[in-house]
Short mmCIF file of C-alpha atoms and ligand atoms in Angstrom, two decimals:
data_model
loop_
_atom_site.label_atom_id
_atom_site.label_comp_id
_atom_site.label_asym_id
_atom_site.label_seq_id
_atom_site.Cartn_x
_atom_site.Cartn_y
_atom_site.Cartn_z
CA MET A 68 -198.10 160.04 -7.99
CA PRO A 69 -197.54 156.96 -10.57
CA LEU A 70 -196.09 157.15 -14.11
CA THR A 71 -198.38 156.50 -17.11
CA ARG A 72 -196.40 154.72 -19.85
CA ARG A 73 -195.77 157.60 -21.74
CA GLU A 74 -195.32 160.14 -18.45
CA LEU A 75 -192.78 157.60 -17.79
CA ILE A 76 -190.91 157.16 -21.78
CA GLU A 77 -191.07 160.89 -21.76
CA LYS A 78 -189.41 161.16 -18.76
CA ALA A 79 -186.55 159.12 -19.55
CA LEU A 80 -186.42 160.10 -23.53
CA GLY A 81 -187.61 163.52 -23.64
CA ALA A 82 -191.53 165.37 -25.22
CA ALA A 83 -190.39 163.94 -29.00
CA ALA A 84 -190.11 160.62 -29.26
CA ALA A 85 -192.84 159.96 -27.15
CA SER A 86 -195.25 161.35 -28.75
CA ALA A 87 -196.36 158.44 -30.57
CA LEU A 88 -197.23 156.42 -27.79
CA GLY A 89 -200.54 155.97 -26.90
CA THR A 90 -201.64 156.79 -22.79
CA LEU A 91 -201.95 153.82 -20.61
CA PRO A 92 -203.44 153.64 -17.29
CA ALA A 93 -200.95 153.84 -14.06
CA LEU A 94 -199.92 151.57 -11.97
CA GLY A 95 -201.43 151.32 -8.42
CA ALA A 96 -200.85 151.16 -5.00
CA GLN A 97 -196.76 151.15 -4.76
CA GLY A 98 -194.29 150.51 -1.68
CA GLY A 99 -190.87 148.13 -1.59
CA ARG A 100 -189.74 146.35 -4.84
CA VAL A 101 -189.49 143.38 -5.81
CA PRO A 102 -186.12 141.99 -6.57
CA TYR A 103 -184.64 142.71 -9.51
CA GLY A 104 -181.47 140.37 -10.74
CA SER A 105 -178.71 140.61 -14.09
CA ALA A 106 -177.33 137.39 -15.20
CA LEU A 107 -173.83 136.64 -14.79
CA TYR A 108 -170.80 134.86 -17.55
CA LEU A 109 -167.51 134.72 -14.68
CA PRO A 110 -165.07 135.59 -17.83
CA ASP A 111 -167.39 138.93 -17.79
CA LEU A 112 -167.15 139.96 -13.60
CA THR A 113 -163.38 138.90 -13.82
CA ALA A 114 -162.20 140.97 -16.83
CA ASP A 115 -164.07 144.41 -15.94
CA VAL A 116 -164.65 145.10 -12.74
CA ARG A 117 -167.87 147.97 -14.09
CA VAL A 118 -169.97 144.45 -14.46
CA GLY A 119 -169.74 143.73 -10.55
CA ARG A 120 -169.77 147.05 -9.64
CA ALA A 121 -173.35 147.54 -11.83
CA ILE A 122 -174.80 143.91 -10.79
CA ILE A 123 -174.05 145.09 -6.92
CA GLU A 124 -175.19 148.40 -7.25
CA HIS A 125 -178.29 147.76 -9.69
CA CYS A 126 -179.70 144.31 -8.42
CA ASN A 127 -179.97 142.19 -5.36
CA ARG A 128 -180.21 139.29 -6.91
CA VAL A 129 -178.10 137.13 -9.13
CA SER A 130 -178.82 134.01 -12.61
CA PRO A 131 -174.70 132.44 -13.30
CA VAL A 132 -175.22 132.28 -17.14
CA SER A 133 -173.40 129.60 -17.67
CA GLU A 134 -172.21 129.04 -14.47
CA LEU A 135 -174.20 125.55 -14.10
CA LYS A 136 -174.71 123.96 -16.50
CA TRP A 137 -173.50 120.55 -17.43
CA ASN A 138 -170.58 121.61 -19.79
CA THR A 139 -169.59 123.77 -17.16
CA LEU A 140 -170.72 120.94 -14.12
CA ARG A 141 -169.13 118.27 -15.38
CA PRO A 142 -166.51 117.85 -17.11
CA SER A 143 -166.78 113.67 -17.33
CA ASP A 144 -168.73 111.04 -16.04
CA GLY A 145 -169.12 110.97 -11.66
CA VAL A 146 -167.19 114.12 -11.30
CA PHE A 147 -168.56 117.56 -10.67
CA ASP A 148 -165.97 120.28 -11.14
CA PHE A 149 -167.94 123.46 -8.71
CA ALA A 150 -165.08 125.86 -8.76
CA SER A 151 -166.76 128.64 -11.69
CA GLY A 152 -170.67 128.45 -9.39
CA ASP A 153 -168.99 128.23 -6.51
CA ALA A 154 -167.34 132.06 -7.46
CA ILE A 155 -170.54 132.86 -8.65
CA ALA A 156 -172.23 132.38 -5.11
CA ASP A 157 -169.09 133.61 -3.61
CA PHE A 158 -169.93 136.46 -5.02
CA ALA A 159 -173.36 137.35 -3.99
CA ARG A 160 -172.56 135.94 -0.25
CA THR A 161 -169.90 138.67 -0.38
CA ASN A 162 -172.42 141.53 -2.02
CA LYS A 163 -175.40 139.82 0.02
CA LEU A 164 -176.95 139.12 -3.53
CA ALA A 165 -179.71 136.49 -4.10
CA MET A 166 -178.89 133.50 -5.96
CA HIS A 167 -180.69 131.25 -8.01
CA GLY A 168 -179.84 128.52 -10.02
CA HIS A 169 -180.07 128.09 -13.97
CA THR A 170 -179.73 124.93 -14.50
CA LEU A 171 -180.17 121.60 -13.51
CA ILE A 172 -182.06 119.67 -16.21
CA TRP A 173 -181.71 121.49 -20.09
CA TYR A 174 -181.90 119.66 -23.59
CA ALA A 175 -178.70 121.99 -24.17
CA ASP A 176 -175.04 123.20 -23.57
CA MET A 177 -175.00 119.02 -23.22
CA PRO A 178 -171.34 117.33 -22.55
CA ASP A 179 -170.49 114.44 -24.97
CA TRP A 180 -170.32 111.42 -22.67
CA VAL A 181 -173.09 112.14 -21.54
CA ARG A 182 -174.64 110.13 -25.01
CA ALA A 183 -173.04 107.02 -23.28
CA TYR A 184 -176.84 106.78 -20.85
CA ASP A 185 -179.45 104.50 -22.55
CA GLY A 186 -182.69 103.45 -21.77
CA HIS A 187 -184.59 104.89 -19.57
CA GLN A 188 -182.70 104.19 -15.61
CA GLY A 189 -179.97 104.39 -17.44
CA GLY A 190 -181.43 108.67 -17.86
CA GLU A 191 -183.61 108.54 -14.54
CA ARG A 192 -179.51 107.11 -12.44
CA LEU A 193 -177.68 110.59 -14.38
CA MET A 194 -180.85 112.47 -13.33
CA ALA A 195 -180.14 111.76 -9.34
CA GLU A 196 -176.98 111.45 -9.02
CA HIS A 197 -177.09 115.42 -11.05
CA ILE A 198 -179.81 116.95 -8.75
CA GLU A 199 -179.14 115.71 -5.05
CA THR A 200 -175.95 116.63 -5.38
CA VAL A 201 -175.99 120.05 -6.96
CA ALA A 202 -178.90 120.55 -5.05
CA ALA A 203 -177.26 119.67 -1.71
CA HIS A 204 -173.73 121.62 -2.76
CA TYR A 205 -176.38 124.53 -3.16
CA ALA A 206 -178.16 124.24 -0.07
CA GLY A 207 -178.66 127.45 2.53
CA THR A 208 -176.71 129.57 -1.23
CA ILE A 209 -179.82 128.54 -4.35
CA ALA A 210 -183.85 129.79 -3.17
CA SER A 211 -184.36 129.23 -6.89
CA TRP A 212 -184.15 126.88 -8.93
CA ASP A 213 -184.98 126.50 -12.84
CA VAL A 214 -185.02 123.00 -12.57
CA VAL A 215 -186.92 122.47 -15.77
CA ASN A 216 -185.16 124.85 -18.88
CA GLU A 217 -186.97 125.15 -22.35
CA PRO A 218 -188.70 122.21 -22.91
CA ILE A 219 -191.25 122.66 -25.25
CA PRO A 220 -190.56 122.89 -29.52
CA ASP A 221 -190.96 126.14 -31.17
CA ALA A 222 -193.04 124.76 -33.36
CA ALA A 223 -195.24 122.32 -30.58
CA PRO A 224 -196.90 120.47 -33.58
CA ASP A 225 -199.87 120.23 -30.26
CA GLU A 226 -199.95 121.03 -26.71
CA THR A 227 -198.55 117.49 -25.26
CA THR A 228 -194.99 116.94 -27.78
CA LEU A 229 -192.24 118.06 -25.74
CA ARG A 230 -188.43 119.22 -27.36
CA ASP A 231 -186.50 116.55 -28.20
CA GLY A 232 -183.29 115.77 -26.91
CA PHE A 233 -181.64 113.41 -24.47
CA TRP A 234 -184.17 113.62 -21.04
CA LEU A 235 -187.22 113.20 -23.73
CA ASN A 236 -185.43 110.39 -25.68
CA ARG A 237 -184.40 108.94 -22.15
CA MET A 238 -186.87 109.27 -19.82
CA GLY A 239 -190.32 109.71 -22.10
CA LYS A 240 -192.22 112.13 -20.86
CA SER A 241 -192.04 112.24 -17.68
CA TYR A 242 -188.87 113.51 -16.72
CA VAL A 243 -190.37 117.30 -16.31
CA GLY A 244 -192.50 115.75 -13.15
CA THR A 245 -189.74 113.41 -12.25
CA ALA A 246 -186.68 116.00 -11.95
CA PHE A 247 -189.13 118.15 -10.21
CA ARG A 248 -190.02 115.31 -8.19
CA LEU A 249 -186.16 114.99 -6.74
CA ALA A 250 -185.38 118.48 -6.82
CA HIS A 251 -188.17 119.12 -4.10
CA VAL A 252 -186.68 115.86 -2.78
CA ALA A 253 -182.85 117.36 -2.88
CA ALA A 254 -184.12 121.08 -2.09
CA PRO A 255 -187.05 120.97 -0.11
CA GLN A 256 -187.31 125.32 0.80
CA ALA A 257 -185.71 125.67 -2.53
CA LEU A 258 -188.67 127.61 -5.11
CA LEU A 259 -189.15 125.40 -8.06
CA VAL A 260 -189.76 126.91 -12.20
CA LEU A 261 -190.54 125.85 -15.03
CA ASN A 262 -189.10 127.81 -17.72
CA GLU A 263 -189.25 129.21 -21.40
CA TYR A 264 -188.84 131.67 -23.43
CA ASP A 265 -191.18 133.01 -26.95
CA ILE A 266 -194.03 132.93 -23.88
CA GLU A 267 -195.42 136.49 -24.62
CA PHE A 268 -196.01 137.22 -28.13
CA ALA A 269 -198.90 137.80 -30.06
CA VAL A 270 -198.16 136.15 -33.78
CA ASP A 271 -195.09 133.89 -35.54
CA ARG A 272 -195.79 131.00 -32.88
CA SER A 273 -195.67 131.91 -29.25
CA PRO A 274 -199.74 131.65 -29.25
CA ALA A 275 -198.68 127.81 -29.54
CA LYS A 276 -195.57 127.24 -27.92
CA ARG A 277 -198.18 129.15 -25.42
CA ALA A 278 -201.13 126.64 -25.04
CA ALA A 279 -198.59 124.08 -25.15
CA PHE A 280 -196.56 126.13 -21.73
CA ARG A 281 -200.20 126.44 -19.88
CA ARG A 282 -200.47 122.05 -20.65
CA LEU A 283 -197.76 121.16 -18.68
CA VAL A 284 -198.01 122.70 -16.15
CA LEU A 285 -201.48 121.78 -15.62
CA ASP A 286 -200.08 117.71 -15.78
CA LEU A 287 -197.38 118.76 -13.78
CA LEU A 288 -199.87 119.67 -11.05
CA ASP A 289 -202.59 117.20 -11.82
CA GLU A 290 -200.20 115.23 -11.66
CA GLY A 291 -198.86 116.10 -8.36
CA ALA A 292 -194.92 117.59 -9.35
CA PRO A 293 -193.96 119.67 -6.85
CA ILE A 294 -193.97 123.56 -9.67
CA GLY A 295 -193.49 126.30 -7.07
CA ALA A 296 -192.97 128.64 -9.86
CA ILE A 297 -192.93 129.25 -13.86
CA GLY A 298 -190.35 131.36 -15.28
CA LEU A 299 -191.53 134.02 -18.09
CA GLN A 300 -187.31 133.73 -20.07
CA GLY A 301 -188.69 137.43 -21.58
CA HIS A 302 -185.94 137.56 -24.17
CA LEU A 303 -188.07 139.78 -26.37
CA ARG A 304 -187.86 139.60 -30.38
CA GLY A 305 -187.31 143.43 -31.58
CA GLY A 306 -190.93 144.17 -33.24
CA TRP A 307 -192.66 141.29 -32.22
CA PRO A 308 -196.59 142.53 -30.75
CA ILE A 309 -197.27 141.00 -27.20
CA ALA A 310 -200.15 139.67 -27.36
CA LYS A 311 -200.97 141.60 -23.37
CA ASP A 312 -204.20 140.15 -23.43
CA GLU A 313 -203.52 137.10 -23.90
CA LEU A 314 -200.46 136.99 -21.78
CA ALA A 315 -202.04 138.85 -18.95
CA ALA A 316 -205.01 135.81 -18.83
CA PHE A 317 -202.14 133.19 -18.86
CA VAL A 318 -200.03 134.51 -15.75
CA ALA A 319 -203.56 135.51 -14.06
CA GLU A 320 -204.50 130.92 -14.78
CA MET A 321 -201.28 130.56 -13.39
CA ARG A 322 -201.24 132.55 -10.14
CA ASP A 323 -204.70 131.38 -9.31
CA LEU A 324 -203.42 128.05 -9.50
CA GLY A 325 -201.33 129.39 -6.92
CA LEU A 326 -198.08 129.29 -8.55
CA LYS A 327 -195.90 132.45 -8.32
CA VAL A 328 -194.59 133.90 -11.82
CA LEU A 329 -190.78 134.90 -12.66
CA VAL A 330 -189.49 136.73 -15.60
CA THR A 331 -186.07 135.34 -15.72
CA GLU A 332 -183.46 136.35 -18.83
CA LEU A 333 -185.15 140.14 -19.77
CA ASP A 334 -183.72 141.76 -22.75
CA VAL A 335 -184.59 142.34 -26.39
CA GLN A 336 -183.20 140.92 -29.64
CA ASP A 337 -183.19 143.99 -31.75
CA GLN A 338 -181.19 143.17 -34.65
CA ASP A 339 -184.38 143.94 -36.89
CA LEU A 340 -184.81 147.69 -35.23
CA PRO A 341 -183.78 151.52 -36.40
CA GLY A 342 -180.72 152.22 -36.24
CA PRO A 343 -181.27 155.54 -34.56
CA GLU A 344 -180.68 154.95 -30.51
CA ALA A 345 -183.77 156.89 -29.66
CA GLU A 346 -185.62 156.13 -31.67
CA ARG A 347 -184.13 152.22 -31.25
CA ASP A 348 -184.57 152.60 -27.12
CA ASN A 349 -188.20 154.19 -27.43
CA LEU A 350 -189.30 150.61 -29.35
CA ILE A 351 -187.55 148.88 -27.19
CA ALA A 352 -188.51 150.12 -24.16
CA THR A 353 -191.87 150.95 -25.56
CA GLN A 354 -191.79 146.69 -26.13
CA VAL A 355 -190.87 145.80 -22.10
CA TYR A 356 -193.57 148.02 -21.14
CA ASP A 357 -195.65 145.75 -22.77
CA PHE A 358 -194.67 142.92 -21.64
CA LEU A 359 -194.35 143.67 -17.52
CA GLU A 360 -198.06 145.32 -18.08
CA ALA A 361 -199.49 142.17 -18.97
CA VAL A 362 -197.11 139.73 -16.16
CA THR A 363 -198.56 142.38 -13.94
CA ASP A 364 -201.40 143.28 -14.24
CA SER A 365 -202.72 140.56 -12.31
CA GLY A 366 -199.98 140.53 -9.00
CA PRO A 367 -196.20 141.60 -8.35
CA LEU A 368 -193.59 139.41 -9.68
CA GLU A 369 -192.49 137.08 -7.78
CA SER A 370 -188.73 138.17 -9.37
CA LEU A 371 -187.34 140.28 -12.10
CA THR A 372 -184.20 139.05 -14.56
CA THR A 373 -182.19 140.29 -16.55
CA TRP A 374 -180.03 138.17 -19.14
CA GLY A 375 -177.16 140.85 -17.65
CA ILE A 376 -176.96 144.81 -17.81
CA SER A 377 -174.82 145.74 -19.46
CA ASP A 378 -175.24 145.90 -23.64
CA GLN A 379 -170.87 146.01 -23.87
CA TYR A 380 -172.06 142.07 -22.35
CA SER A 381 -175.09 140.80 -23.80
CA TRP A 382 -175.39 137.56 -25.72
CA VAL A 383 -177.39 139.78 -28.46
CA ARG A 384 -174.16 141.19 -29.92
CA TRP A 385 -172.91 137.67 -31.15
CA ALA A 386 -176.02 135.97 -31.36
CA TYR A 387 -178.16 138.82 -33.19
CA PRO A 388 -176.01 141.01 -34.32
CA ARG A 389 -175.93 144.55 -35.92
CA THR A 390 -175.84 144.87 -39.97
CA ASP A 391 -175.68 148.80 -39.81
CA GLY A 392 -172.16 149.19 -37.62
CA THR A 393 -174.00 150.09 -33.99
CA HIS A 394 -174.11 148.71 -31.07
CA ASN A 395 -176.85 146.53 -29.69
CA ARG A 396 -179.14 148.22 -27.16
CA PRO A 397 -181.01 144.68 -25.58
CA LEU A 398 -180.53 145.32 -21.81
CA PRO A 399 -181.06 147.63 -18.94
CA LEU A 400 -177.52 149.33 -19.22
CA ASP A 401 -175.59 150.96 -22.34
CA TRP A 402 -172.49 149.98 -23.50
CA ASP A 403 -170.50 152.75 -20.94
CA PHE A 404 -173.16 151.26 -17.77
CA GLU A 405 -175.05 154.62 -18.30
CA PRO A 406 -179.32 153.57 -17.80
CA LYS A 407 -181.80 153.99 -20.43
CA PRO A 408 -185.24 154.04 -20.78
CA PHE A 409 -185.39 149.97 -20.64
CA LYS A 410 -184.11 150.50 -16.43
CA VAL A 411 -186.47 153.61 -15.44
CA VAL A 412 -189.21 150.84 -17.48
CA ILE A 413 -188.13 148.20 -15.08
CA ASP A 414 -187.36 150.42 -12.20
CA HIS A 415 -191.25 151.62 -12.76
CA PHE A 416 -192.15 147.37 -12.80
CA LEU A 417 -189.99 146.68 -10.08
CA LYS A 418 -192.30 149.31 -7.73
CA LYS A 419 -195.69 147.15 -8.23
CA THR A 420 -195.60 145.43 -5.03
CA THR A 421 -198.99 144.32 -4.95
O1 G3I B 165 -166.56 131.15 -22.96
C1 G3I B 165 -166.33 130.62 -24.62
C2 G3I B 165 -165.02 132.09 -25.07
O2 G3I B 165 -164.55 130.73 -24.16
C3 G3I B 165 -164.63 131.67 -26.42
O3 G3I B 165 -164.02 132.33 -26.49
C4 G3I B 165 -166.26 131.62 -26.71
C5 G3I B 165 -165.82 131.16 -28.49
O4 G3I B 165 -167.34 130.94 -29.01
O5 G3I B 165 -167.13 130.93 -26.67
C6 G3I B 165 -167.85 130.96 -25.36
O6 G3I B 165 -168.82 130.99 -24.83
C7 G3I B 165 -170.00 130.39 -25.32
C8 G3I B 165 -170.70 131.55 -24.25
O7 G3I B 165 -171.74 131.10 -24.52
C9 G3I B 165 -170.29 132.34 -23.94
O8 G3I B 165 -170.40 133.61 -24.51
C10 G3I B 165 -170.96 128.93 -25.68
O9 G3I B 165 -169.72 129.21 -26.78
C11 G3I B 165 -172.46 129.62 -25.98
O10 G3I B 165 -172.14 128.42 -26.53
C12 G3I B 165 -172.56 130.62 -24.46
O11 G3I B 165 -173.71 130.30 -25.14
C13 G3I B 165 -174.92 130.53 -24.09
C14 G3I B 165 -175.58 129.61 -23.76
O12 G3I B 165 -176.94 130.11 -23.21
C15 G3I B 165 -175.80 127.77 -23.82
O13 G3I B 165 -175.55 127.68 -22.72
C16 G3I B 165 -175.28 131.94 -23.85
O14 G3I B 165 -173.91 133.01 -23.66
C17 G3I B 165 -176.44 131.76 -22.50
O15 G3I B 165 -176.97 134.22 -23.20
C18 G3I B 165 -177.63 131.23 -22.76
O16 G3I B 165 -178.33 131.87 -22.87
C19 G3I B 165 -179.17 130.47 -23.01
C20 G3I B 165 -180.63 130.40 -21.48
O17 G3I B 165 -179.73 129.97 -20.41
C21 G3I B 165 -181.63 129.87 -21.59
N1 G3I B 165 -182.25 130.73 -22.57
C22 G3I B 165 -182.09 131.59 -23.84
C23 G3I B 165 -180.43 132.30 -22.87
C24 G3I B 165 -180.22 132.53 -24.45
O18 G3I B 165 -179.75 131.79 -25.73
#
């Protein structure tokens, strides 16, 4: 019998903590499991044996945090250093985990030597060389790629403005479609993903960002770009309400357009949430529930990935540290690799396969 949100949180936290939650509809038919992945940073895998063990125990999918970004992969012009990416690929292969490619084209984490490229031709040549070489190197290993990561500005002034950066400056707006076309030629079997964050909230700049992301997807489909999926990163900002109806409608529209939907980088920034662990975990689990309920309203996810697995190895620790001396709790497993209510909630939604 499927559990309601309240029953689920109650099971994980105890009745007292769950009493503030309303009753929500139970999930529908269950069976099978949506693939679950974790991001993995190679130095963490090497430093702490529990990182690899937890991923092997809980996941069937992995996304490299930094190992396929330009700063790591491209030490100088014409040179490719696959050592770190290959180490993650070996870990994935040995443990029968699928590997998601993060990321081919991004405005950030770019090496200094790239700045020397001038003009459209230079940018396009560089992009083609990169995508052809990297996708070919991981053909047979990487089945899905974040082709373009974070193309929408945080404060989208209108629906058509793309985020400033190297690729936009060198190639104009066509850089996004060009990247997808190149990736499709280089990796014809791979699922090609457009990945973005802050699509899910009811507040701040999120509604405008959602509208701009939607416009970009529609434009890419109009021009025949071989986009296969959208990736909702899901870096949830603790306390920010999820725009449940709008998000559910947006995801349903994407599915109607023939696109798959992945959650690619789920975690919760909890620096402003209350200190007591049970109370904080309750808020985190509830926000994750609201997000996943909306994105699975019209169908199952292609996959769900959290941006790490244990609180001890989350980027949130250094990017959004708490000031009360307690550990951040952004991920499914706590500092000691014990499951938290976050884990109970994602397990619940991983069962939703129809
Ligand atoms: O590895 C060095 C370490 O040797 C050094 O001591 C330390 C000192 O600052 O830096 C370490 O490298 C950092 C690395 O993360 C590992 O922690 C880099 O400076 C830092 O820039 C890098 O940040 C990563 C960031 O992307 C930029 O690439 C984060 O870990 C990673 O979590 C973050 O991931 C992004 C996704 O790619 C896209 N979506 C948002 C997400 C979160 O920001």
